[in-house]
CSV table of C-alpha atoms and ligand atoms in Angstrom, one decimal:
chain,number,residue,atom,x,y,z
A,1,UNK,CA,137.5,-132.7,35.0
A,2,UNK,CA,138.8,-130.0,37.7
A,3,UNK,CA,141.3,-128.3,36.3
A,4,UNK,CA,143.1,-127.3,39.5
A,5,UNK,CA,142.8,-129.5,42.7
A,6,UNK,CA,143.9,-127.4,45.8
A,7,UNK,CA,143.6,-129.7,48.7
A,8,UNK,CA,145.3,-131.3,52.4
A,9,UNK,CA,147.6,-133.7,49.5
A,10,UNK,CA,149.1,-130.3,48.0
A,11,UNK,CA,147.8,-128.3,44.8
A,12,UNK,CA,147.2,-130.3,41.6
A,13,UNK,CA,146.3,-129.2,38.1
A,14,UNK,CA,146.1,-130.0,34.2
A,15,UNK,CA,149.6,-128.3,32.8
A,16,UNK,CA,148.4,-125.3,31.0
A,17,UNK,CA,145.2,-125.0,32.2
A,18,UNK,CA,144.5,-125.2,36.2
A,19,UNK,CA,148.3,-125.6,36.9
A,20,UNK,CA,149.7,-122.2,35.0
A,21,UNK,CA,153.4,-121.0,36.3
A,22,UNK,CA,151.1,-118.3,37.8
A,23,UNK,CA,148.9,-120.6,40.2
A,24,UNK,CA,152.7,-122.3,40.8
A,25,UNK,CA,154.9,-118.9,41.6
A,26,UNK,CA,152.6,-118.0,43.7
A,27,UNK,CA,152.2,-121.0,46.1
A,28,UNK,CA,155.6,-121.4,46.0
A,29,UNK,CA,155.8,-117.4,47.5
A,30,UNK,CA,153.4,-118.5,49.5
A,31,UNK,CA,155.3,-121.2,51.0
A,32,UNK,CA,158.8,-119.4,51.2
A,33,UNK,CA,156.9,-116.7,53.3
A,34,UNK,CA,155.0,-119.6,55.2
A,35,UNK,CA,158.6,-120.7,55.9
A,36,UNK,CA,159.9,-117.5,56.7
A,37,UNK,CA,162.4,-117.0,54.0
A,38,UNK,CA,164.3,-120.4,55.1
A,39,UNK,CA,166.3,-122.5,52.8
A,40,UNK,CA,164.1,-124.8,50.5
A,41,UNK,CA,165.2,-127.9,48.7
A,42,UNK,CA,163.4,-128.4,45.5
A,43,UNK,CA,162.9,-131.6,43.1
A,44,UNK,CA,160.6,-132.4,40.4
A,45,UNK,CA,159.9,-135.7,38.4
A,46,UNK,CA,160.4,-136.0,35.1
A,47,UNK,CA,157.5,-134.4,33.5
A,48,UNK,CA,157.8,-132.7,30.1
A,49,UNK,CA,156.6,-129.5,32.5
A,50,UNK,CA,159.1,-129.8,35.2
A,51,UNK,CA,161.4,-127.3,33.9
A,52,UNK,CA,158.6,-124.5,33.6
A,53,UNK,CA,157.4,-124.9,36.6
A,54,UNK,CA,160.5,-125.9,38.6
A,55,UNK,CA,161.8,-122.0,37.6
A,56,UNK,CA,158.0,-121.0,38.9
A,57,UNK,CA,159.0,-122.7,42.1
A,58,UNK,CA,162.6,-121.0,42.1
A,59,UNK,CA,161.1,-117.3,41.6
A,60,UNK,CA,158.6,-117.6,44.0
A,61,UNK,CA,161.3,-118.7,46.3
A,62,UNK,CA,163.6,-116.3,46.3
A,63,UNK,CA,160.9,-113.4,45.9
A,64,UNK,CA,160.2,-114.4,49.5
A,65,UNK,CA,163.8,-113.9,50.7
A,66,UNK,CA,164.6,-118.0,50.3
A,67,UNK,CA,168.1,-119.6,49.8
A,68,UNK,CA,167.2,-122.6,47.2
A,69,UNK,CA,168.6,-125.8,47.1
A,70,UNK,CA,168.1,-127.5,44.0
A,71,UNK,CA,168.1,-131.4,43.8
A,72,UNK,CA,167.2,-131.3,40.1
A,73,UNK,CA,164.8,-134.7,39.2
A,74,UNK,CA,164.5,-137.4,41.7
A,75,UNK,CA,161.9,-139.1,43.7
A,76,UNK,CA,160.0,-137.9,45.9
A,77,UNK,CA,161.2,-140.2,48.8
A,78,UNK,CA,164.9,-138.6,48.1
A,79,UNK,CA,163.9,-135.7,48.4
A,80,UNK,CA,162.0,-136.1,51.6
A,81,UNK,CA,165.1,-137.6,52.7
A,82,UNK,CA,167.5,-134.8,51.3
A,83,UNK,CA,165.8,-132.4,53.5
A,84,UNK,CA,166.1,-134.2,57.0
A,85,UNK,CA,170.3,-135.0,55.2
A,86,UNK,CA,170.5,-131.1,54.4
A,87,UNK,CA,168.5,-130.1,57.8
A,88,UNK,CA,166.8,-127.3,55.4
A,89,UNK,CA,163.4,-125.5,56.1
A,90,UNK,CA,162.0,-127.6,54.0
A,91,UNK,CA,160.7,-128.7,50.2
A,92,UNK,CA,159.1,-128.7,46.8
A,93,UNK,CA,158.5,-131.6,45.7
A,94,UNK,CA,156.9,-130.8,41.4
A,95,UNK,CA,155.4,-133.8,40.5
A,96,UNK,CA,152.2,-135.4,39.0
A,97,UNK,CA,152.7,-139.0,41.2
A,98,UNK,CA,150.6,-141.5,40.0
A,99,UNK,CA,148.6,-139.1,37.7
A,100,UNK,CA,148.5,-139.0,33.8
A,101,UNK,CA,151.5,-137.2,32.1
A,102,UNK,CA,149.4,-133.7,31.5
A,103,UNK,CA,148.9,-133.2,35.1
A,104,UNK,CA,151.5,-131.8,37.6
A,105,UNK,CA,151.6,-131.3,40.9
A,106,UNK,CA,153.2,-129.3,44.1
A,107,UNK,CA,154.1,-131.1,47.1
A,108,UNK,CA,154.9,-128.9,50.2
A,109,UNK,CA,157.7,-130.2,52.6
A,110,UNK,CA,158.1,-129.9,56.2
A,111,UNK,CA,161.8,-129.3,57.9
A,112,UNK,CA,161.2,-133.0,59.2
A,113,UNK,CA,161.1,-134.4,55.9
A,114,UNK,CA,157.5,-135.2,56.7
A,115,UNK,CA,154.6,-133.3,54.2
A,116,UNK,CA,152.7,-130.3,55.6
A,117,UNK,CA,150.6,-131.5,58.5
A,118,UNK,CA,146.4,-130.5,57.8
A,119,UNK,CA,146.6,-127.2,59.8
A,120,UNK,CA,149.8,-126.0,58.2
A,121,UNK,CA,148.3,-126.9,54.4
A,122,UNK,CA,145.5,-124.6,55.4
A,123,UNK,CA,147.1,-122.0,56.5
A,124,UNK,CA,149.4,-121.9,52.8
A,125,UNK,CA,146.0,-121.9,51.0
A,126,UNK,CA,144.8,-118.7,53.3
A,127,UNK,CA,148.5,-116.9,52.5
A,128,UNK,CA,147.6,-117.9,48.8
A,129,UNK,CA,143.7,-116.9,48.3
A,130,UNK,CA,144.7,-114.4,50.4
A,131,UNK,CA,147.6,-113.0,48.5
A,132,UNK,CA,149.5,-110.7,51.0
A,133,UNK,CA,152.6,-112.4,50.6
A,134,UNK,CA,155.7,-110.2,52.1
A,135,UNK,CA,158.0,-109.9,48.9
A,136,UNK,CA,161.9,-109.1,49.6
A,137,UNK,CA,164.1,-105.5,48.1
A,138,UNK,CA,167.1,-106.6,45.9
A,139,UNK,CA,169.6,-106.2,48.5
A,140,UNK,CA,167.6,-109.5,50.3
A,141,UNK,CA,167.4,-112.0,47.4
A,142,UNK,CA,169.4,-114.8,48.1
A,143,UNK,CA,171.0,-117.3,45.2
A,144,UNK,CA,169.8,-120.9,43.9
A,145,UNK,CA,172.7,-123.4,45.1
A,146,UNK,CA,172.8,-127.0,42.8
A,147,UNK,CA,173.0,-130.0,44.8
A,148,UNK,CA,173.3,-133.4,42.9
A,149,UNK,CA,174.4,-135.8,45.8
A,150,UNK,CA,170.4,-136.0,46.5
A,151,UNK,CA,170.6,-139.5,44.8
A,152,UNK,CA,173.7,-140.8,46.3
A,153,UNK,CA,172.7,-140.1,49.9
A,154,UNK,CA,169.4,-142.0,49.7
A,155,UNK,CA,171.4,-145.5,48.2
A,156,UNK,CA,173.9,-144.9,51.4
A,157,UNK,CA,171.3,-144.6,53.6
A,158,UNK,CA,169.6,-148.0,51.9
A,159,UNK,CA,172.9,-149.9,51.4
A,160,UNK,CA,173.8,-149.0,55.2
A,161,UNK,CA,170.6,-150.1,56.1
A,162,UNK,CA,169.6,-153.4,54.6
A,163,UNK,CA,172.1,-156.8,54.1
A,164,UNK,CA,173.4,-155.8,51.4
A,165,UNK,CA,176.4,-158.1,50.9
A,166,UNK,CA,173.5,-161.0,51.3
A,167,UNK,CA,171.5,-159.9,49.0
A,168,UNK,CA,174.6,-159.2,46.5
A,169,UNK,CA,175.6,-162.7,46.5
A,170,UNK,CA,171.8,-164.1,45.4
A,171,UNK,CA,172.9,-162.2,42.3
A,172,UNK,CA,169.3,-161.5,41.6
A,173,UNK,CA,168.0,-161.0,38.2
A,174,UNK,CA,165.5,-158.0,37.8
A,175,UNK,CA,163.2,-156.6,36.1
A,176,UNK,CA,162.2,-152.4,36.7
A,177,UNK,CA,160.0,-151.1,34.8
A,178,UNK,CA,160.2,-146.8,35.9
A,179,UNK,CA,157.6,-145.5,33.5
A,180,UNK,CA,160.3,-143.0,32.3
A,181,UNK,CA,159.9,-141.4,35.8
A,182,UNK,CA,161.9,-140.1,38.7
A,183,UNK,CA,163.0,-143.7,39.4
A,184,UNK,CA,164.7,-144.3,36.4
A,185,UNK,CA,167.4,-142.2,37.7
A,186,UNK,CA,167.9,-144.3,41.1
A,187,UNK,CA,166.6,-147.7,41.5
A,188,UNK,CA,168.2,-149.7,38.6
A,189,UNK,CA,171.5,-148.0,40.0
A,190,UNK,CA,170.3,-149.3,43.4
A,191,UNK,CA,169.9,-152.2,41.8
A,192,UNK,CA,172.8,-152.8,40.0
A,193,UNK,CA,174.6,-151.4,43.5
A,194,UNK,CA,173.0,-154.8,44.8
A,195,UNK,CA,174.5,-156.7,42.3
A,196,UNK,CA,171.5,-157.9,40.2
A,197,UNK,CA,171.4,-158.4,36.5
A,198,UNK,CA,168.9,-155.6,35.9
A,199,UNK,CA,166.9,-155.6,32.6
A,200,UNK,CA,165.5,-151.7,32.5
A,201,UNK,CA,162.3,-151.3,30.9
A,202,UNK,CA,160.6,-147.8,30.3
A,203,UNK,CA,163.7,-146.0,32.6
A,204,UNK,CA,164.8,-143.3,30.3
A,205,UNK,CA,163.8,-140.1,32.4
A,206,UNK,CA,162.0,-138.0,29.7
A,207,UNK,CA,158.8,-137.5,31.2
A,208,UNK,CA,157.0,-139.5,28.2
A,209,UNK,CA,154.9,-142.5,29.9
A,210,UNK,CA,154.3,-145.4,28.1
A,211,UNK,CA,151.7,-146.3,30.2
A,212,UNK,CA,149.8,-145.0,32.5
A,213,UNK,CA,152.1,-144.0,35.7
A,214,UNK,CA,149.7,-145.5,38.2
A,215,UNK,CA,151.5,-148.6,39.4
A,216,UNK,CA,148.2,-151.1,38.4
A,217,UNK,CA,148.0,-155.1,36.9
A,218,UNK,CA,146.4,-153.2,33.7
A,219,UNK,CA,149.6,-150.8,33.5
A,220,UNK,CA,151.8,-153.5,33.6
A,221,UNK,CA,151.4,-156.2,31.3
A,222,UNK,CA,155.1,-155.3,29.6
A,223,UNK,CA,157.0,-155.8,32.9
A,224,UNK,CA,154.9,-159.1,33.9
A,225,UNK,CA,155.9,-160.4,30.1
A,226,UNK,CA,159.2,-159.5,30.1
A,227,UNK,CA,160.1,-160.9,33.7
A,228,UNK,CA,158.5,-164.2,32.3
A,229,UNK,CA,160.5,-163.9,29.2
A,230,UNK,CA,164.1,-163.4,30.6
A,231,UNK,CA,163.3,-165.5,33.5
A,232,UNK,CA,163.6,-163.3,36.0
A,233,UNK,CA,163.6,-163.5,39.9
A,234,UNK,CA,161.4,-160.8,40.6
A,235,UNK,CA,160.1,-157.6,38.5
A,236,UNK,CA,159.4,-154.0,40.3
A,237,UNK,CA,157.0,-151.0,39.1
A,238,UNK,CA,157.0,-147.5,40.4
A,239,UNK,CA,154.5,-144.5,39.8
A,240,UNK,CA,156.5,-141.4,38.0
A,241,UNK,CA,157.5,-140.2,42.0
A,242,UNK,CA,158.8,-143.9,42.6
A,243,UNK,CA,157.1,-143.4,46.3
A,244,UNK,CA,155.1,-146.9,45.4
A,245,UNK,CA,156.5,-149.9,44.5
A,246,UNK,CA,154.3,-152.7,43.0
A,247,UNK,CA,156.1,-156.3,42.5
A,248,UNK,CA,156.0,-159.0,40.3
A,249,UNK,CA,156.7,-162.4,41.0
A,250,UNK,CA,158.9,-165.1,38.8
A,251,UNK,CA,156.0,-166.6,37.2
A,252,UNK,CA,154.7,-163.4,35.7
A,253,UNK,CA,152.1,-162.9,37.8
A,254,UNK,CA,151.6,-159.0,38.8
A,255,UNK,CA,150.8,-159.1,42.5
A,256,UNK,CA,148.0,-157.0,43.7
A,257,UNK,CA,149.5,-153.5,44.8
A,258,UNK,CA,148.4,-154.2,48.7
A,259,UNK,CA,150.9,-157.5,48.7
A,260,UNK,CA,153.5,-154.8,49.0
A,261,UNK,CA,152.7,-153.5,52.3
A,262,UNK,CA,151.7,-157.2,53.4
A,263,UNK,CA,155.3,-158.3,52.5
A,264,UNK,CA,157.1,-155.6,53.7
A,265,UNK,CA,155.4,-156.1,57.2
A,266,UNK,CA,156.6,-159.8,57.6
A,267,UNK,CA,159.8,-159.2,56.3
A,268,UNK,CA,159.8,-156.4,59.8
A,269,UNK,CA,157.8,-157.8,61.8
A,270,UNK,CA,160.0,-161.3,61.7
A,271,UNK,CA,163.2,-159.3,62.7
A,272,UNK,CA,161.5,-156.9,65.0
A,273,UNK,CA,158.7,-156.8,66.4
A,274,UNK,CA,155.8,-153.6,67.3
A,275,UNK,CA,153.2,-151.1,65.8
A,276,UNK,CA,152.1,-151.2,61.9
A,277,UNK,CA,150.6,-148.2,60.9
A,278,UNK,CA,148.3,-148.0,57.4
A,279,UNK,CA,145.0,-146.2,56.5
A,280,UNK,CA,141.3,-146.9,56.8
A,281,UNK,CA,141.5,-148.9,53.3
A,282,UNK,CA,144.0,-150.9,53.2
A,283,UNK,CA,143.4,-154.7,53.0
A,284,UNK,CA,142.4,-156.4,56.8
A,285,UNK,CA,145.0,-159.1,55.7
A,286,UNK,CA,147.7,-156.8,56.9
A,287,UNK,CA,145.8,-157.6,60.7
A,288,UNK,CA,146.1,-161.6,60.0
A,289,UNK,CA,149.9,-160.8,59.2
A,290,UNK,CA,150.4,-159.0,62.0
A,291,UNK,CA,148.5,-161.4,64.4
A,292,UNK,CA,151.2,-164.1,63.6
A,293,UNK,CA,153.7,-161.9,65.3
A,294,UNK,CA,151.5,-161.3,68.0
A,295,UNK,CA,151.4,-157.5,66.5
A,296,UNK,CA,148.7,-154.6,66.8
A,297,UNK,CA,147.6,-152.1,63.2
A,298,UNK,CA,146.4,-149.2,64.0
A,299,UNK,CA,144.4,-146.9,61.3
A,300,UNK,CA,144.5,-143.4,60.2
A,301,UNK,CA,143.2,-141.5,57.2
A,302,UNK,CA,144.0,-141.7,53.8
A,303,UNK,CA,147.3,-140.0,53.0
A,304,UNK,CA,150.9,-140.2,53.3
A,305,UNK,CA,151.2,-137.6,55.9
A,306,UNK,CA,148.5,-139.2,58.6
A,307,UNK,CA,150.0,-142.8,58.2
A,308,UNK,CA,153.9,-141.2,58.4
A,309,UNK,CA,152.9,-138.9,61.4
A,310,UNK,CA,151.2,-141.6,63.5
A,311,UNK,CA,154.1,-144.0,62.8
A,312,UNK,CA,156.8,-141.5,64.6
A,313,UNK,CA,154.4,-140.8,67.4
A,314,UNK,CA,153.6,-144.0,67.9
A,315,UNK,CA,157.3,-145.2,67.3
A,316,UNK,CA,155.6,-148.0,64.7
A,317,UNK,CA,157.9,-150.1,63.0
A,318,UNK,CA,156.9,-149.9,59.5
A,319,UNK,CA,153.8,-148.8,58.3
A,320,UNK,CA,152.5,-147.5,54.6
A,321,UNK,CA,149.2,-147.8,52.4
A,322,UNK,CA,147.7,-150.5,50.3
A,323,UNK,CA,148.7,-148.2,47.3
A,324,UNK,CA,152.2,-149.9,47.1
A,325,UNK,CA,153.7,-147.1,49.0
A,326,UNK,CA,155.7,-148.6,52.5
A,327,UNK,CA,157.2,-146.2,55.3
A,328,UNK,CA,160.5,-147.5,56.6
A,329,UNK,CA,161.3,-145.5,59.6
A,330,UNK,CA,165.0,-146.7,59.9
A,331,UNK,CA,165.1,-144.4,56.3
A,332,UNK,CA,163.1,-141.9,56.6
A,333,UNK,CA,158.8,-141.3,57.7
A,334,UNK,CA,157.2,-141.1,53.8
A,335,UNK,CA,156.6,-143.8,51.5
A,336,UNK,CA,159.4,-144.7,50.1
A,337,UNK,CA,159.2,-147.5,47.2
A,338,UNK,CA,163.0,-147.4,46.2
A,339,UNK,CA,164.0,-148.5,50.5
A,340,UNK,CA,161.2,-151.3,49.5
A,341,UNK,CA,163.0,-152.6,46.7
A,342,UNK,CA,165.9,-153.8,49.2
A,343,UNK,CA,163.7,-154.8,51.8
A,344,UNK,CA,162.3,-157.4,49.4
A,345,UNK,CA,165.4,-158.4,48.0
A,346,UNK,CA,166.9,-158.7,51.3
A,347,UNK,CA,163.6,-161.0,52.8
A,348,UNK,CA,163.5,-163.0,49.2
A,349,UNK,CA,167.3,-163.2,50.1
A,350,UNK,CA,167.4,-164.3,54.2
A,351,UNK,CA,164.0,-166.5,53.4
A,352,UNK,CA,165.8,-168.5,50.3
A,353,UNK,CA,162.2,-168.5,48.6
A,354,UNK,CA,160.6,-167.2,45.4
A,355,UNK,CA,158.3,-164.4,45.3
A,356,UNK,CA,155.5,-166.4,44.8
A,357,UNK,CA,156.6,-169.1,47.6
A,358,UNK,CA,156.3,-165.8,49.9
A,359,UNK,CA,153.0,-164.6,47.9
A,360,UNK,CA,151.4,-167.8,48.5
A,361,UNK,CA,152.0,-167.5,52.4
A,362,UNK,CA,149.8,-164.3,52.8
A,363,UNK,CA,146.2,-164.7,53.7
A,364,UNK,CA,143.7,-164.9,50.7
A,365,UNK,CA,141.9,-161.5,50.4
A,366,UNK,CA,139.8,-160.1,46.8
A,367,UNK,CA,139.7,-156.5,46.5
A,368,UNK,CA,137.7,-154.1,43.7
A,369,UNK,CA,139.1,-150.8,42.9
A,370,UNK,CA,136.9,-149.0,40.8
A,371,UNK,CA,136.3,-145.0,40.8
A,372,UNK,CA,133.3,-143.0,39.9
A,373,UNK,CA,132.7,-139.9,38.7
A,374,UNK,CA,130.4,-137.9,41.2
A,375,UNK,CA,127.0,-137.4,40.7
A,376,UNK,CA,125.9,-136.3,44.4
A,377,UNK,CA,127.0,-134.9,46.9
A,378,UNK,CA,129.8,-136.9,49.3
A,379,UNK,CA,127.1,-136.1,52.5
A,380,UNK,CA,123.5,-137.4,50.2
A,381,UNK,CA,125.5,-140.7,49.3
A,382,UNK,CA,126.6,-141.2,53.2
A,383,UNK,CA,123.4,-140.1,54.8
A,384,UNK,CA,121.7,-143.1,51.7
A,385,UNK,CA,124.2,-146.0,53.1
A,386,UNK,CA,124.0,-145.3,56.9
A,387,UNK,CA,120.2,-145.3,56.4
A,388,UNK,CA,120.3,-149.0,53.9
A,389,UNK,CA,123.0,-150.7,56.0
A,390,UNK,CA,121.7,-149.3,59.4
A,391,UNK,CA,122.1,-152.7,61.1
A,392,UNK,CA,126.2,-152.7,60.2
A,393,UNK,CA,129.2,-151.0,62.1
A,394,UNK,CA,130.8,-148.1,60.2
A,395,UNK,CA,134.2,-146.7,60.4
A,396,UNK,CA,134.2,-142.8,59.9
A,397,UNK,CA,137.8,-142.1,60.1
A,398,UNK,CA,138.1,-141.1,56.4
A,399,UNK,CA,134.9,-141.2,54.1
A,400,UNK,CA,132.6,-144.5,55.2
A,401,UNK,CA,133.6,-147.6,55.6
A,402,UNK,CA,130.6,-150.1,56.4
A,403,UNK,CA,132.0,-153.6,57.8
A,404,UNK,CA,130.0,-156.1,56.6
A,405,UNK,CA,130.0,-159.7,58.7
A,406,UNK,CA,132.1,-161.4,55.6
A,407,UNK,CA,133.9,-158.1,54.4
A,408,UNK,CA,133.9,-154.8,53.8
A,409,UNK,CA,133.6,-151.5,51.5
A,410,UNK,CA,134.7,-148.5,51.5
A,411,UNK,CA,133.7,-145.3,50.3
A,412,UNK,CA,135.7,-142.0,49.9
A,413,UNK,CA,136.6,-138.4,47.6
A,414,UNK,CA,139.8,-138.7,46.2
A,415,UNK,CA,142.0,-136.1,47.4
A,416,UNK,CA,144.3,-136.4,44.3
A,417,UNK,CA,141.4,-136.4,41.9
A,418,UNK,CA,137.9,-135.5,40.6
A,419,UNK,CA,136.3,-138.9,41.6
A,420,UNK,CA,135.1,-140.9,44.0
A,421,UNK,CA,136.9,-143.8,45.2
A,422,UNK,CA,135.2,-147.2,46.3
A,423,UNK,CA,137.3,-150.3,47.9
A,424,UNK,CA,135.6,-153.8,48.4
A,425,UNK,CA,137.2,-156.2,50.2
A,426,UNK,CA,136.3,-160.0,51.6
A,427,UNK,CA,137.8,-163.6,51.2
A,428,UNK,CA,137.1,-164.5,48.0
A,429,UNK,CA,136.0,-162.9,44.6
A,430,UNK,CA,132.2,-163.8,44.7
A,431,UNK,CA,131.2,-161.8,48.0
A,432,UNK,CA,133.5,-159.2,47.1
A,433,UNK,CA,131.8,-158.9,44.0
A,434,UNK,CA,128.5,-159.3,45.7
A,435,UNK,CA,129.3,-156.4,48.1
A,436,UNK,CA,130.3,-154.3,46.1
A,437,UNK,CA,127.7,-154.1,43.9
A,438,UNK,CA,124.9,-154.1,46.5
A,439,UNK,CA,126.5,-150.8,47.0
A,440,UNK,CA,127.1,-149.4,43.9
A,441,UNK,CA,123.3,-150.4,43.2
A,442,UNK,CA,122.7,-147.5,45.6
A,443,UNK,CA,124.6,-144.8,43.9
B,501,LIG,MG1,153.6,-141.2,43.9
């Protein structure tokens, strides 16, 4: 494996190896100068590393001539939130997402809340590989300022924003399951804020996983048992940023991490109608859902920051990724899967129906998920399937996508990590299956 990612997403390493405080002090110089010397809010997860290189972050900061805000751990979404709240110059965001506990990761903030746009990223990496960053003279260093309201802003902003006093008197009872992440800190609170009787797995913030932080059915086999178990409405999963949000319904049954986004559109789309916004490979079901409310989707790359962008040009009115992560624009444009948690509660809530009532409503789609690691080159492999599948349409927005008559599959480097990533979709499990492997055969 790489040991250091440096890419559009933000800069990504193994702790100790790619990802040194060294690599870290400098990008965050790099980014204090980028901002010129503005005042930048930084938050971290909950990794064991977060302290090392959340003082990395700090000197690099201030070296530049930055006034530093420090939010201390929370998720991501808070802190994208805190930002627009603080009107700052922008953010740090130090954490590893959806990645294994020995990787970390820096995640560079815009003054809108919004991450670096493409062009922006690219210029950081020049001030970096470059390294001709402008350092400041004593008299210029400015201080590090704790702010702990981060948290307590972002449940306002949610509580203001959904029916809350409905959804308090379904007296819900819940099941999150954090993975010792940032959302340990926030969403049973949330939660409980709600009213619900909240059963906490896995939410001490320590930074020790006990599963795998990616927000998958095979990461969560505790929470679907233990909402079985104590009979619970509903159970919710985040990633170690709690920017995704995977649900489970009251049978036990983990629902595929696109069902989130589907969901979350109806329960918008059915109070307000207009644009949904998601990227390239995200399941078409999300199109039949919208269809029913007369609706349009429209597609962007892969990544937070093309789906959030397009969203507030386009004025959509939600929008997200089939990851689990859904935009909310009323809170703020970034995936945000702690907002989601309400914005279930509340359509479970004004619907009167069971998850899996409101599961069973979406249209039947099979996906397969599978990475690879590389063994040619990204240009070989789509030269070898635009040659093979000549007589198909393809979608070149991000990586390939070839659009079969019964389905599709997609085909794309993982920004986030060493592998390739390939998506099959279609109606049911037996073309999906045969898709998909008509084009791994090619591989
Ligand atoms: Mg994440």
């Amino acid at each position: 494996m790489t040991a250091l990612m440096i890419s559009p997403s933000g800069v990504r390493g193994i702790v100790g190896q790619g990802l040194t405080p060294e690599v870290v002090v400098r990008f965050a110089a790099s980014f204090g100068y980028w901002s010129g010397g503005g005042t930048v809010a930084v938050g971290s997860d909950t990794r064991t590393s977060r302290e090392m290189f959340k003082h990395a972050v700090l000197a690099g900061l201030l070296s530049t001539g930055c006034q530093v805000i420090d939010v201390e751990i929370c998720p991501t979404p808070t802190l994208q939130f805190m930002i627009e709240e603080l009107q700052v110059d922008g953010g740090i965001m130090i954490s590893g997402s959806h990645n294994p506990a020995e990787w970390n990761a820096l995640k560079f903030i815009r003054s809108d809340g919004l991450f670096l746009y493409p062009d922006q990223i690219e210029k950081l990496i020049s001030l970096y590989d470059k390294n001709v960053i402008k350092r400041q003279t004593w008299r210029d260093i400015k201080t590090v300022q704790k702010d702990a309201s981060a948290i307590s802003r972002h449940l306002k902003k949610i509580l203001d924003t959904f029916a809350y006093q409905e959804i308090a008197r379904r007296k819900f009872k819940v099941v999150i399951d954090a993975c010792n992440g940032a959302g340990s800190l926030v969403s049973p609170l949330l939660l409980r804020q709600l009213n619900c009787e909240v059963v906490e797995i896995n939410c001490t913030p320590n930074g020790f996983f006990p599963h795998p932080p990616e927000p998958i059915a095979a990461n969560l086999t505790e929470l679907a048992e233990t909402v079985k178990l104590c009979g619970a409405d509903v159970g919710f999963a985040h990633d170690a940023d709690a920017d995704r949000l995977v649900i489970v319904s009251e049978t036990g049954e983990i629902l595929p991490e696109d069902y989130t986004l589907l969901l979350a559109a109806e329960a918008t789309l059915r109070k307000r109608r207009g644009l949904i916004v998601t990227n390239v490979c995200t399941t078409n079901a999300l199109e039949e859902v919208a269809a029913r409310f007369a609706c349009p989707v429209k597609r962007t790359k892969v990544g937070d920051v093309y789906v959030s962008r397009c969203m507030r040009e386009e004025g959509a009115v939600v929008g997200g990724e089939g990851n689990g992560g859904v935009i909310i624009p009323e809170i703020h444009y970034g995936r945000d899967g702690i907002a989601a948690i309400a914005l279930i509660l509340e359509y479970l809530t004004e619907e009167n129906k069971s998850v899996s009532q409101l599961a069973s409503r979406l249209p039947p789609r099979w996906t397969i998920k599978e990475k690879l690691s590389l063994k040619q080159s990204f240009s070989d492999i789509r030269k070898k399937l635009q040659e093979e599948f000549a007589d198909y349409e393809f979608d070149l927005i991000d990586g390939i996508k070839i659009i079969f008559p019964k389905g599709w599959v997609h085909l794309r480097l993982s920004r986030t990590e060493p592998v390739l990533r390939i998506i099959s979709e279609a109606k049911n499990e037996g073309t999906a299956t045969i898709l998909h492997q008509r084009v791994l055969s090619l591989l």
